[in-house]
Amino acid sequence: MSSNQLTARGLESLLGDWRTAGSAYRALADRIRLLTLDGRIPTDSRLPAERDLGIRLGLSRTTVTAAYRQLREAGYVHSVQGSGSVARLPGVTVVADAAVPAGVLDLGQAVLPAWPGLAEVAALAAADLPAHLTGSGFDPVGLPELRRAIADRYRARGLPTEPEQIMVTVGAQHAIALLARVLISRGDRVLVETPTYPHAYEALRAAGGRLMPVSVTAALPGADAGWDESALLQTIQRSNPVLGYLMPDFQNPTGQTMPVAQRERVLAAAARQGTVLISDETIGELDIDRPGEFGPFAASADPDRPDLAVTVGSVGKTVWGGLRVGWIRADPGLIRKLAAARLANDLGTPVLEQLIVTRLLRELPEILESRRTLLRAGRDRLVTGLSTRFPDWQVPHVDGGVTLWVNLGRPVSSQLALAARTQGLLLPAGPRFGIDGAFERFLRIPFCSGPDEMPRALDALGLAWESLLRHPMPDTGYLADVV
């Protein structure tokens, strides 16, 4: 039996504005299918009883039964008499097993290709390994030379840092989940941006946090861009969250950067309340138009409470996603707490990967410059292509990062994501980045794919857009994860 029971009220919230001009049961099935593909309905979740969902949505039980039957036939629902209906993915039992078929373009992964010099650096790092083979290989805080290299990088960017303030992790997501587990008790209030990176808020929720969302808007014509500062400060002052999760540089998905003066005000408010602010800076150094203009978020911390500014970083976006090395910069006391808590789940980051990253950090300025060139070309291609093919869409301006948060002009993001799948293009729908199913007018589109992929993606998106209101969304069964 599933351990995750989805209530009729909870599913209604996730569904949002799901009704179309077509048959109700098909529209309902299509939306539940997309919610499952996007991960908003976790696999193995027990769906509401047909009668309960029908009452909640104002539908007949026959309509809900027909929707569940269509999902069952497509492999998205497994039903057992007496146990109800459980959400599934066709041919897989867990999300991580779903492979993208050949020929399908996955733009749910907003990541650059591996830096070309990585293999050479890895070979050199392998020669460093023998010196470490006399030890156990288990270290919850990381190799001293890598911690020192990370601290030096922060120091070069204007944030004095000692190796004792660094913990090496298995990527940034591991860092976020570990921080959440140590800093949050069940029921604690946690400040988050909306829209935001979905795997981050999933980790915060899994730790028991009650999410307090504050809006961030993209730089669209006629709209204020950036963080709702009034709401942000009020949430800190009135709700007194124990923790806040922010992406102040090239925020995912909007691409916005928080001004320095605003950073200082937010950090000062957090210091008054004792709120720990986690700054996710995994994309922070992917500048395009203004390299070096903004330093680390923690550099603006209240001098009396620097311990409340915690930073997460990694090489997943700058070098390669397959190099699973990240880090946490925090007060040494918190680092010790994290190291003690970490041992219950893992015993440290692989040594060879740490040696590779130690060498990579020496070359990071040159790596970033080459990435900047790729991203500038990709952004300009995507902006031009979208503006030409979809003149009614609102395309924002970004100075860096890897994605555009595009306003479609109508609440059809989920339908468009389904239609794009039939054209061999995987894109997560806008609500995937919202806390409670918002953002049906938006689509996150990365510009870090290669020059040959972008025309193909635009062609597929154009065909999907043209067919959107003319045809029901057929099933493909492919899963696009979000990175």
CSV table of C-alpha atoms in Angstrom, one decimal:
chain,number,residue,atom,x,y,z
A,1,MET,CA,0.0,0.0,0.0
A,2,SER,CA,1.2,3.5,-0.7
A,3,SER,CA,2.6,5.5,2.1
A,4,ASN,CA,1.5,8.8,0.5
A,5,GLN,CA,-2.2,9.5,0.6
A,6,LEU,CA,-3.4,12.3,-1.7
A,7,THR,CA,-6.7,13.8,-0.5
A,8,ALA,CA,-9.4,15.1,-2.9
A,9,ARG,CA,-8.7,18.6,-1.6
A,10,GLY,CA,-5.0,18.2,-2.2
A,11,LEU,CA,-5.5,16.9,-5.7
A,12,GLU,CA,-7.9,19.7,-6.5
A,13,SER,CA,-5.2,22.2,-5.5
A,14,LEU,CA,-2.7,20.5,-7.8
A,15,LEU,CA,-5.1,20.3,-10.7
A,16,GLY,CA,-5.5,24.1,-10.9
A,17,ASP,CA,-7.5,25.2,-14.0
A,18,TRP,CA,-7.7,21.8,-15.7
A,19,ARG,CA,-11.0,22.0,-17.6
A,20,THR,CA,-11.1,22.4,-21.3
A,21,ALA,CA,-13.7,22.6,-24.0
A,22,GLY,CA,-13.4,18.8,-24.6
A,23,SER,CA,-14.7,15.9,-22.5
A,24,ALA,CA,-14.2,16.3,-18.8
A,25,TYR,CA,-12.8,12.8,-18.2
A,26,ARG,CA,-10.1,13.2,-20.8
A,27,ALA,CA,-9.1,16.6,-19.5
A,28,LEU,CA,-9.0,15.3,-16.0
A,29,ALA,CA,-6.9,12.3,-17.0
A,30,ASP,CA,-4.5,14.5,-19.0
A,31,ARG,CA,-3.9,16.8,-16.1
A,32,ILE,CA,-3.3,13.9,-13.6
A,33,ARG,CA,-0.9,12.3,-16.2
A,34,LEU,CA,1.1,15.5,-16.4
A,35,LEU,CA,1.2,16.0,-12.6
A,36,THR,CA,2.6,12.5,-12.4
A,37,LEU,CA,5.2,13.0,-15.2
A,38,ASP,CA,6.3,16.3,-13.6
A,39,GLY,CA,6.6,14.7,-10.2
A,40,ARG,CA,4.0,16.9,-8.6
A,41,ILE,CA,2.1,13.7,-7.9
A,42,PRO,CA,4.9,11.4,-6.6
A,43,THR,CA,4.8,7.8,-7.9
A,44,ASP,CA,3.2,5.3,-5.5
A,45,SER,CA,0.9,8.1,-4.2
A,46,ARG,CA,-2.6,6.8,-3.4
A,47,LEU,CA,-5.2,8.8,-5.4
A,48,PRO,CA,-8.5,10.0,-3.8
A,49,ALA,CA,-11.4,7.7,-4.0
A,50,GLU,CA,-13.5,8.3,-7.2
A,51,ARG,CA,-16.6,9.3,-5.2
A,52,ASP,CA,-14.6,11.8,-3.0
A,53,LEU,CA,-12.9,13.4,-6.0
A,54,GLY,CA,-16.1,13.7,-7.9
A,55,ILE,CA,-17.8,15.5,-5.0
A,56,ARG,CA,-14.8,17.8,-4.6
A,57,LEU,CA,-14.7,18.7,-8.3
A,58,GLY,CA,-18.4,18.8,-8.9
A,59,LEU,CA,-18.3,15.8,-11.3
A,60,SER,CA,-20.2,12.6,-11.5
A,61,ARG,CA,-18.5,9.5,-10.1
A,62,THR,CA,-18.8,8.1,-13.7
A,63,THR,CA,-16.6,10.9,-15.0
A,64,VAL,CA,-13.9,10.3,-12.5
A,65,THR,CA,-14.1,6.5,-13.0
A,66,ALA,CA,-13.6,7.1,-16.8
A,67,ALA,CA,-10.6,9.3,-16.1
A,68,TYR,CA,-9.0,6.7,-13.8
A,69,ARG,CA,-9.8,4.0,-16.3
A,70,GLN,CA,-8.0,5.9,-19.1
A,71,LEU,CA,-5.0,6.4,-16.8
A,72,ARG,CA,-5.0,2.8,-15.8
A,73,GLU,CA,-5.0,1.7,-19.5
A,74,ALA,CA,-2.1,4.0,-20.2
A,75,GLY,CA,-0.1,2.7,-17.2
A,76,TYR,CA,-0.3,5.7,-15.0
A,77,VAL,CA,-2.6,4.2,-12.4
A,78,HIS,CA,-2.5,0.8,-10.7
A,79,SER,CA,-5.7,-0.2,-8.9
A,80,VAL,CA,-6.3,-3.0,-6.4
A,81,GLN,CA,-9.7,-3.9,-5.1
A,82,GLY,CA,-10.0,-2.7,-1.5
A,83,SER,CA,-6.7,-0.7,-1.7
A,84,GLY,CA,-7.7,2.1,-4.1
A,85,SER,CA,-5.7,3.6,-7.0
A,86,VAL,CA,-2.0,4.4,-7.0
A,87,ALA,CA,-0.1,6.7,-9.3
A,88,ARG,CA,2.5,5.0,-11.4
A,89,LEU,CA,4.8,5.7,-14.4
A,90,PRO,CA,4.4,3.3,-17.4
A,91,GLY,CA,7.0,0.6,-17.3
A,92,VAL,CA,8.9,1.9,-14.2
A,93,THR,CA,8.4,1.7,-10.5
A,94,VAL,CA,10.4,4.8,-9.4
A,95,VAL,CA,11.1,8.2,-11.1
A,96,ALA,CA,14.8,7.7,-11.3
A,97,ASP,CA,14.4,4.6,-13.5
A,98,ALA,CA,12.7,6.5,-16.4
A,99,ALA,CA,15.2,6.9,-19.2
A,100,VAL,CA,14.6,9.4,-22.0
A,101,PRO,CA,14.2,7.4,-25.3
A,102,ALA,CA,16.6,8.0,-28.2
A,103,GLY,CA,15.6,10.9,-30.4
A,104,VAL,CA,13.7,12.7,-27.6
A,105,LEU,CA,15.1,16.1,-26.7
A,106,ASP,CA,15.1,16.6,-22.9
A,107,LEU,CA,15.1,20.3,-21.9
A,108,GLY,CA,14.0,19.6,-18.4
A,109,GLN,CA,17.7,19.3,-17.7
A,110,ALA,CA,19.0,22.9,-17.6
A,111,VAL,CA,22.7,22.0,-17.7
A,112,LEU,CA,25.6,22.7,-19.9
A,113,PRO,CA,27.6,19.9,-21.6
A,114,ALA,CA,30.7,18.7,-19.8
A,115,TRP,CA,33.6,21.2,-20.0
A,116,PRO,CA,35.9,19.8,-22.7
A,117,GLY,CA,39.0,19.7,-20.5
A,118,LEU,CA,37.4,17.6,-17.8
A,119,ALA,CA,38.8,14.2,-19.0
A,120,GLU,CA,42.4,15.5,-19.0
A,121,VAL,CA,42.0,17.0,-15.5
A,122,ALA,CA,40.5,13.7,-14.3
A,123,ALA,CA,43.5,11.8,-15.6
A,124,LEU,CA,45.9,14.2,-13.8
A,125,ALA,CA,43.8,13.9,-10.6
A,126,ALA,CA,44.1,10.1,-10.7
A,127,ALA,CA,47.8,10.5,-10.3
A,128,ASP,CA,47.1,12.3,-7.0
A,129,LEU,CA,45.1,9.4,-5.6
A,130,PRO,CA,47.9,7.1,-4.4
A,131,ALA,CA,48.8,9.6,-1.7
A,132,HIS,CA,45.3,9.1,-0.2
A,133,LEU,CA,45.1,5.3,-0.3
A,134,THR,CA,46.6,4.8,3.1
A,135,GLY,CA,43.6,6.3,4.8
A,136,SER,CA,40.1,4.9,5.2
A,137,GLY,CA,38.6,7.2,2.5
A,138,PHE,CA,35.8,8.1,4.8
A,139,ASP,CA,35.6,11.8,5.7
A,140,PRO,CA,32.4,13.7,6.4
A,141,VAL,CA,33.8,17.2,5.9
A,142,GLY,CA,36.1,16.7,2.9
A,143,LEU,CA,39.7,16.6,1.8
A,144,PRO,CA,41.7,19.5,3.5
A,145,GLU,CA,43.2,20.5,0.1
A,146,LEU,CA,39.7,20.9,-1.5
A,147,ARG,CA,38.3,22.7,1.5
A,148,ARG,CA,41.2,25.1,1.3
A,149,ALA,CA,40.7,25.6,-2.5
A,150,ILE,CA,37.0,26.4,-2.0
A,151,ALA,CA,37.9,28.8,0.8
A,152,ASP,CA,40.4,30.5,-1.5
A,153,ARG,CA,37.8,30.9,-4.2
A,154,TYR,CA,35.5,32.7,-1.8
A,155,ARG,CA,38.3,34.9,-0.6
A,156,ALA,CA,39.1,35.8,-4.2
A,157,ARG,CA,35.5,36.8,-4.7
A,158,GLY,CA,35.5,39.1,-1.7
A,159,LEU,CA,34.3,36.9,1.1
A,160,PRO,CA,37.0,35.9,3.7
A,161,THR,CA,36.7,32.2,4.3
A,162,GLU,CA,38.6,29.6,6.3
A,163,PRO,CA,38.7,25.9,5.4
A,164,GLU,CA,37.0,25.2,8.8
A,165,GLN,CA,33.9,26.9,7.3
A,166,ILE,CA,33.6,24.4,4.4
A,167,MET,CA,32.0,21.0,4.2
A,168,VAL,CA,32.3,19.0,0.9
A,169,THR,CA,29.0,17.3,-0.1
A,170,VAL,CA,27.8,14.9,-2.8
A,171,GLY,CA,26.4,17.8,-4.9
A,172,ALA,CA,24.3,20.8,-4.1
A,173,GLN,CA,21.1,18.9,-3.6
A,174,HIS,CA,22.7,16.7,-0.9
A,175,ALA,CA,23.9,20.0,0.8
A,176,ILE,CA,20.3,21.4,0.8
A,177,ALA,CA,18.8,18.2,2.1
A,178,LEU,CA,21.4,17.9,4.9
A,179,LEU,CA,20.9,21.5,5.9
A,180,ALA,CA,17.2,21.1,6.0
A,181,ARG,CA,17.4,17.9,8.1
A,182,VAL,CA,19.7,19.6,10.7
A,183,LEU,CA,18.0,23.0,10.9
A,184,ILE,CA,14.3,22.2,10.5
A,185,SER,CA,12.0,20.6,13.1
A,186,ARG,CA,8.6,19.4,12.0
A,187,GLY,CA,6.2,22.3,11.7
A,188,ASP,CA,8.9,25.0,11.5
A,189,ARG,CA,8.2,27.9,9.1
A,190,VAL,CA,10.6,28.1,6.1
A,191,LEU,CA,10.9,31.0,3.7
A,192,VAL,CA,11.1,30.1,0.0
A,193,GLU,CA,10.9,31.9,-3.3
A,194,THR,CA,8.1,31.2,-5.7
A,195,PRO,CA,8.7,30.1,-8.4
A,196,THR,CA,11.7,28.2,-7.3
A,197,TYR,CA,13.8,25.0,-7.9
A,198,PRO,CA,11.4,22.2,-7.1
A,199,HIS,CA,13.9,19.7,-5.7
A,200,ALA,CA,14.9,22.3,-3.1
A,201,TYR,CA,11.4,22.9,-1.7
A,202,GLU,CA,10.8,19.1,-1.8
A,203,ALA,CA,13.8,18.6,0.5
A,204,LEU,CA,12.5,21.4,2.8
A,205,ARG,CA,9.1,19.8,3.0
A,206,ALA,CA,10.5,16.4,3.5
A,207,ALA,CA,12.3,17.8,6.6
A,208,GLY,CA,9.0,18.9,8.0
A,209,GLY,CA,9.1,22.6,7.0
A,210,ARG,CA,6.0,24.7,6.5
A,211,LEU,CA,6.8,26.7,3.4
A,212,MET,CA,6.2,30.5,3.4
A,213,PRO,CA,6.4,31.6,-0.3
A,214,VAL,CA,7.5,35.0,-1.5
A,215,SER,CA,7.2,35.9,-5.2
A,216,VAL,CA,10.0,36.5,-7.6
A,217,THR,CA,9.1,37.9,-11.1
A,218,ALA,CA,11.0,37.8,-14.3
A,219,ALA,CA,12.1,41.0,-16.2
A,220,LEU,CA,9.0,41.1,-18.5
A,221,PRO,CA,7.8,44.3,-20.3
A,222,GLY,CA,5.5,46.4,-18.1
A,223,ALA,CA,6.1,44.4,-15.0
A,224,ASP,CA,8.3,44.9,-11.9
A,225,ALA,CA,11.1,42.4,-11.8
A,226,GLY,CA,12.8,40.6,-8.9
A,227,TRP,CA,11.8,39.9,-5.3
A,228,ASP,CA,8.7,41.3,-3.6
A,229,GLU,CA,10.8,43.0,-1.0
A,230,SER,CA,7.9,44.1,1.1
A,231,ALA,CA,6.5,40.6,1.4
A,232,LEU,CA,10.0,39.2,1.9
A,233,LEU,CA,10.8,41.4,4.9
A,234,GLN,CA,7.3,41.0,6.3
A,235,THR,CA,7.5,37.2,6.1
A,236,ILE,CA,10.8,37.3,8.0
A,237,GLN,CA,9.6,39.8,10.6
A,238,ARG,CA,6.1,38.5,11.2
A,239,SER,CA,6.4,34.7,10.6
A,240,ASN,CA,9.8,34.4,12.2
A,241,PRO,CA,10.9,31.5,9.9
A,242,VAL,CA,13.8,29.3,11.2
A,243,LEU,CA,15.2,29.0,7.7
A,244,GLY,CA,15.1,30.7,4.4
A,245,TYR,CA,16.1,29.3,1.0
A,246,LEU,CA,17.1,31.9,-1.7
A,247,MET,CA,18.8,31.9,-5.0
A,248,PRO,CA,20.0,35.5,-5.2
A,249,ASP,CA,22.1,35.2,-8.4
A,250,PHE,CA,20.3,34.2,-11.6
A,251,GLN,CA,17.4,32.7,-9.7
A,252,ASN,CA,16.0,29.4,-11.1
A,253,PRO,CA,13.8,29.8,-13.1
A,254,THR,CA,13.3,33.6,-13.4
A,255,GLY,CA,17.0,34.4,-14.0
A,256,GLN,CA,16.8,37.4,-11.6
A,257,THR,CA,19.7,38.8,-9.5
A,258,MET,CA,19.0,40.4,-6.1
A,259,PRO,CA,20.6,43.9,-5.9
A,260,VAL,CA,23.3,44.4,-3.3
A,261,ALA,CA,21.3,46.9,-1.2
A,262,GLN,CA,18.4,44.6,-1.1
A,263,ARG,CA,20.6,41.7,0.0
A,264,GLU,CA,21.8,43.9,2.9
A,265,ARG,CA,18.3,44.7,4.0
A,266,VAL,CA,17.1,41.1,3.8
A,267,LEU,CA,20.2,39.8,5.7
A,268,ALA,CA,19.7,42.5,8.4
A,269,ALA,CA,16.1,41.5,8.8
A,270,ALA,CA,17.1,37.8,9.1
A,271,ALA,CA,19.7,38.8,11.7
A,272,ARG,CA,17.1,40.6,13.9
A,273,GLN,CA,14.9,37.5,13.9
A,274,GLY,CA,17.6,34.8,14.1
A,275,THR,CA,16.6,33.3,10.7
A,276,VAL,CA,19.2,31.3,8.9
A,277,LEU,CA,19.3,32.1,5.2
A,278,ILE,CA,20.6,29.5,2.8
A,279,SER,CA,22.0,31.0,-0.4
A,280,ASP,CA,22.0,28.6,-3.3
A,281,GLU,CA,24.8,29.8,-5.6
A,282,THR,CA,25.2,26.9,-7.9
A,283,ILE,CA,24.4,29.2,-10.9
A,284,GLY,CA,25.9,32.3,-9.2
A,285,GLU,CA,29.0,32.6,-11.3
A,286,LEU,CA,27.4,32.0,-14.7
A,287,ASP,CA,27.4,35.6,-15.6
A,288,ILE,CA,27.0,36.6,-19.2
A,289,ASP,CA,26.8,40.4,-19.4
A,290,ARG,CA,28.3,41.5,-16.0
A,291,PRO,CA,31.1,39.1,-14.8
A,292,GLY,CA,32.3,39.9,-11.3
A,293,GLU,CA,29.7,42.6,-10.6
A,294,PHE,CA,28.1,40.7,-7.7
A,295,GLY,CA,30.0,38.9,-4.9
A,296,PRO,CA,28.7,36.1,-2.8
A,297,PHE,CA,25.4,36.7,-0.9
A,298,ALA,CA,27.1,36.1,2.5
A,299,ALA,CA,29.5,39.1,1.8
A,300,SER,CA,26.5,41.3,2.6
A,301,ALA,CA,25.7,39.6,5.9
A,302,ASP,CA,25.2,41.6,9.1
A,303,PRO,CA,28.6,41.8,10.7
A,304,ASP,CA,27.1,40.9,14.1
A,305,ARG,CA,25.5,37.6,12.8
A,306,PRO,CA,27.6,36.2,10.0
A,307,ASP,CA,26.6,32.7,11.2
A,308,LEU,CA,23.1,33.2,9.8
A,309,ALA,CA,24.4,33.4,6.2
A,310,VAL,CA,24.9,29.9,4.8
A,311,THR,CA,26.1,29.2,1.2
A,312,VAL,CA,25.6,26.2,-1.0
A,313,GLY,CA,27.7,25.7,-4.1
A,314,SER,CA,28.8,23.0,-6.6
A,315,VAL,CA,30.5,22.4,-9.9
A,316,GLY,CA,27.4,20.7,-11.3
A,317,LYS,CA,26.4,23.7,-13.4
A,318,THR,CA,29.8,25.2,-14.2
A,319,VAL,CA,31.7,22.0,-15.1
A,320,TRP,CA,29.5,18.9,-15.4
A,321,GLY,CA,26.4,17.6,-13.7
A,322,GLY,CA,28.0,14.1,-13.5
A,323,LEU,CA,30.7,15.4,-11.2
A,324,ARG,CA,28.8,15.0,-8.0
A,325,VAL,CA,30.7,17.4,-5.7
A,326,GLY,CA,29.2,20.4,-3.9
A,327,TRP,CA,29.9,22.2,-0.7
A,328,ILE,CA,28.4,24.2,2.2
A,329,ARG,CA,30.0,27.4,3.6
A,330,ALA,CA,28.9,28.0,7.1
A,331,ASP,CA,29.9,28.8,10.7
A,332,PRO,CA,32.4,26.2,12.0
A,333,GLY,CA,29.9,25.2,14.7
A,334,LEU,CA,27.2,24.4,12.1
A,335,ILE,CA,29.8,22.5,10.0
A,336,ARG,CA,30.4,20.3,13.1
A,337,LYS,CA,26.7,19.7,13.6
A,338,LEU,CA,26.3,18.8,9.9
A,339,ALA,CA,29.2,16.4,10.0
A,340,ALA,CA,27.7,14.6,13.0
A,341,ALA,CA,24.3,14.4,11.4
A,342,ARG,CA,25.7,13.3,8.0
A,343,LEU,CA,27.1,10.0,9.3
A,344,ALA,CA,23.6,8.6,9.6
A,345,ASN,CA,23.2,8.7,5.8
A,346,ASP,CA,26.6,8.7,4.2
A,347,LEU,CA,30.2,8.6,5.2
A,348,GLY,CA,31.6,11.3,2.9
A,349,THR,CA,32.2,12.4,-0.7
A,350,PRO,CA,34.3,10.1,-3.0
A,351,VAL,CA,38.0,11.0,-2.8
A,352,LEU,CA,38.8,10.8,-6.5
A,353,GLU,CA,36.0,13.3,-7.4
A,354,GLN,CA,37.3,15.6,-4.7
A,355,LEU,CA,40.8,15.5,-6.2
A,356,ILE,CA,39.4,16.3,-9.6
A,357,VAL,CA,37.5,19.4,-8.3
A,358,THR,CA,40.6,20.5,-6.4
A,359,ARG,CA,42.4,20.7,-9.7
A,360,LEU,CA,39.4,22.2,-11.5
A,361,LEU,CA,39.1,25.1,-9.1
A,362,ARG,CA,42.6,26.3,-10.1
A,363,GLU,CA,41.3,26.7,-13.7
A,364,LEU,CA,37.8,28.0,-12.8
A,365,PRO,CA,38.3,31.6,-14.1
A,366,GLU,CA,39.2,30.2,-17.6
A,367,ILE,CA,36.4,27.6,-17.4
A,368,LEU,CA,33.8,30.3,-16.5
A,369,GLU,CA,35.0,32.5,-19.4
A,370,SER,CA,34.4,29.6,-21.9
A,371,ARG,CA,31.0,28.9,-20.3
A,372,ARG,CA,30.1,32.6,-20.6
A,373,THR,CA,30.7,32.5,-24.3
A,374,LEU,CA,28.5,29.4,-24.8
A,375,LEU,CA,25.7,30.8,-22.7
A,376,ARG,CA,25.7,34.2,-24.4
A,377,ALA,CA,25.3,32.6,-27.8
A,378,GLY,CA,22.6,30.2,-26.5
A,379,ARG,CA,20.6,33.0,-24.8
A,380,ASP,CA,20.7,35.2,-27.9
A,381,ARG,CA,19.6,32.3,-30.1
A,382,LEU,CA,16.7,31.4,-27.9
A,383,VAL,CA,15.5,35.0,-27.4
A,384,THR,CA,15.6,35.6,-31.2
A,385,GLY,CA,13.9,32.3,-32.0
A,386,LEU,CA,11.1,32.8,-29.5
A,387,SER,CA,10.5,36.4,-30.4
A,388,THR,CA,10.3,35.4,-34.1
A,389,ARG,CA,8.1,32.3,-33.8
A,390,PHE,CA,6.0,33.3,-30.9
A,391,PRO,CA,5.5,37.1,-31.0
A,392,ASP,CA,2.7,37.0,-28.4
A,393,TRP,CA,4.9,35.4,-25.8
A,394,GLN,CA,6.7,37.7,-23.3
A,395,VAL,CA,10.4,36.8,-23.3
A,396,PRO,CA,12.4,38.2,-20.4
A,397,HIS,CA,15.8,39.7,-20.4
A,398,VAL,CA,18.5,37.9,-18.2
A,399,ASP,CA,22.1,38.8,-17.7
A,400,GLY,CA,23.2,35.3,-16.9
A,401,GLY,CA,22.2,31.9,-15.6
A,402,VAL,CA,20.8,29.1,-17.9
A,403,THR,CA,17.1,29.6,-18.3
A,404,LEU,CA,14.3,31.9,-19.5
A,405,TRP,CA,11.0,32.2,-17.6
A,406,VAL,CA,8.6,32.8,-20.6
A,407,ASN,CA,5.1,34.2,-20.2
A,408,LEU,CA,2.8,32.4,-22.7
A,409,GLY,CA,0.0,34.9,-22.3
A,410,ARG,CA,-2.6,32.3,-21.4
A,411,PRO,CA,-2.8,29.6,-18.7
A,412,VAL,CA,-1.9,26.6,-20.9
A,413,SER,CA,1.6,25.6,-19.7
A,414,SER,CA,0.6,22.1,-18.6
A,415,GLN,CA,-1.3,21.5,-21.9
A,416,LEU,CA,1.7,22.8,-23.9
A,417,ALA,CA,4.1,20.5,-22.0
A,418,LEU,CA,2.0,17.5,-22.9
A,419,ALA,CA,1.7,18.6,-26.5
A,420,ALA,CA,5.4,19.0,-26.7
A,421,ARG,CA,6.0,15.5,-25.6
A,422,THR,CA,4.2,14.2,-28.6
A,423,GLN,CA,6.7,16.1,-30.7
A,424,GLY,CA,9.7,14.6,-29.0
A,425,LEU,CA,10.4,17.5,-26.7
A,426,LEU,CA,10.4,17.3,-22.9
A,427,LEU,CA,9.8,20.5,-20.9
A,428,PRO,CA,8.5,20.8,-17.4
A,429,ALA,CA,5.3,22.8,-17.1
A,430,GLY,CA,5.4,26.1,-15.2
A,431,PRO,CA,3.5,24.8,-12.1
A,432,ARG,CA,6.4,22.4,-11.5
A,433,PHE,CA,8.2,25.4,-10.1
A,434,GLY,CA,5.3,26.7,-8.0
A,435,ILE,CA,4.4,25.6,-4.4
A,436,ASP,CA,0.7,24.9,-5.0
A,437,GLY,CA,0.2,24.5,-8.8
A,438,ALA,CA,0.6,28.2,-9.8
A,439,PHE,CA,2.3,29.5,-13.0
A,440,GLU,CA,0.2,28.0,-15.7
A,441,ARG,CA,1.1,31.0,-17.8
A,442,PHE,CA,4.8,30.3,-17.7
A,443,LEU,CA,7.3,27.9,-19.2
A,444,ARG,CA,10.9,27.4,-18.2
A,445,ILE,CA,13.1,27.1,-21.3
A,446,PRO,CA,16.9,26.6,-20.9
A,447,PHE,CA,19.4,28.2,-23.3
A,448,CYS,CA,22.3,25.9,-22.5
A,449,SER,CA,21.6,23.3,-25.1
A,450,GLY,CA,23.8,23.1,-28.2
A,451,PRO,CA,23.4,25.1,-31.4
A,452,ASP,CA,22.0,22.1,-33.3
A,453,GLU,CA,19.4,21.3,-30.7
A,454,MET,CA,17.9,24.8,-30.4
A,455,PRO,CA,16.2,24.9,-33.9
A,456,ARG,CA,14.9,21.4,-33.3
A,457,ALA,CA,13.4,22.4,-30.0
A,458,LEU,CA,11.8,25.5,-31.4
A,459,ASP,CA,10.3,23.5,-34.3
A,460,ALA,CA,8.8,21.0,-31.9
A,461,LEU,CA,7.5,23.8,-29.6
A,462,GLY,CA,5.9,25.5,-32.6
A,463,LEU,CA,4.1,22.3,-33.7
A,464,ALA,CA,2.9,21.7,-30.1
A,465,TRP,CA,1.7,25.3,-29.8
A,466,GLU,CA,-0.2,25.1,-33.1
A,467,SER,CA,-2.0,21.8,-32.1
A,468,LEU,CA,-2.6,22.9,-28.5
A,469,LEU,CA,-6.3,23.9,-28.8
A,470,ARG,CA,-7.2,21.6,-31.7
A,471,HIS,CA,-6.4,18.1,-30.4
A,472,PRO,CA,-6.5,16.3,-27.1
A,473,MET,CA,-3.1,15.5,-25.6
A,474,PRO,CA,-2.1,11.9,-26.4
A,475,ASP,CA,0.1,9.9,-24.0
A,476,THR,CA,3.8,9.3,-24.5
A,477,GLY,CA,4.9,8.0,-21.1
A,478,TYR,CA,8.2,9.9,-21.1
A,479,LEU,CA,9.4,11.5,-17.9
A,480,ALA,CA,11.3,14.9,-17.8
A,481,ASP,CA,13.1,15.5,-14.5
A,482,VAL,CA,14.0,19.0,-13.5
A,483,VAL,CA,17.5,20.3,-12.9
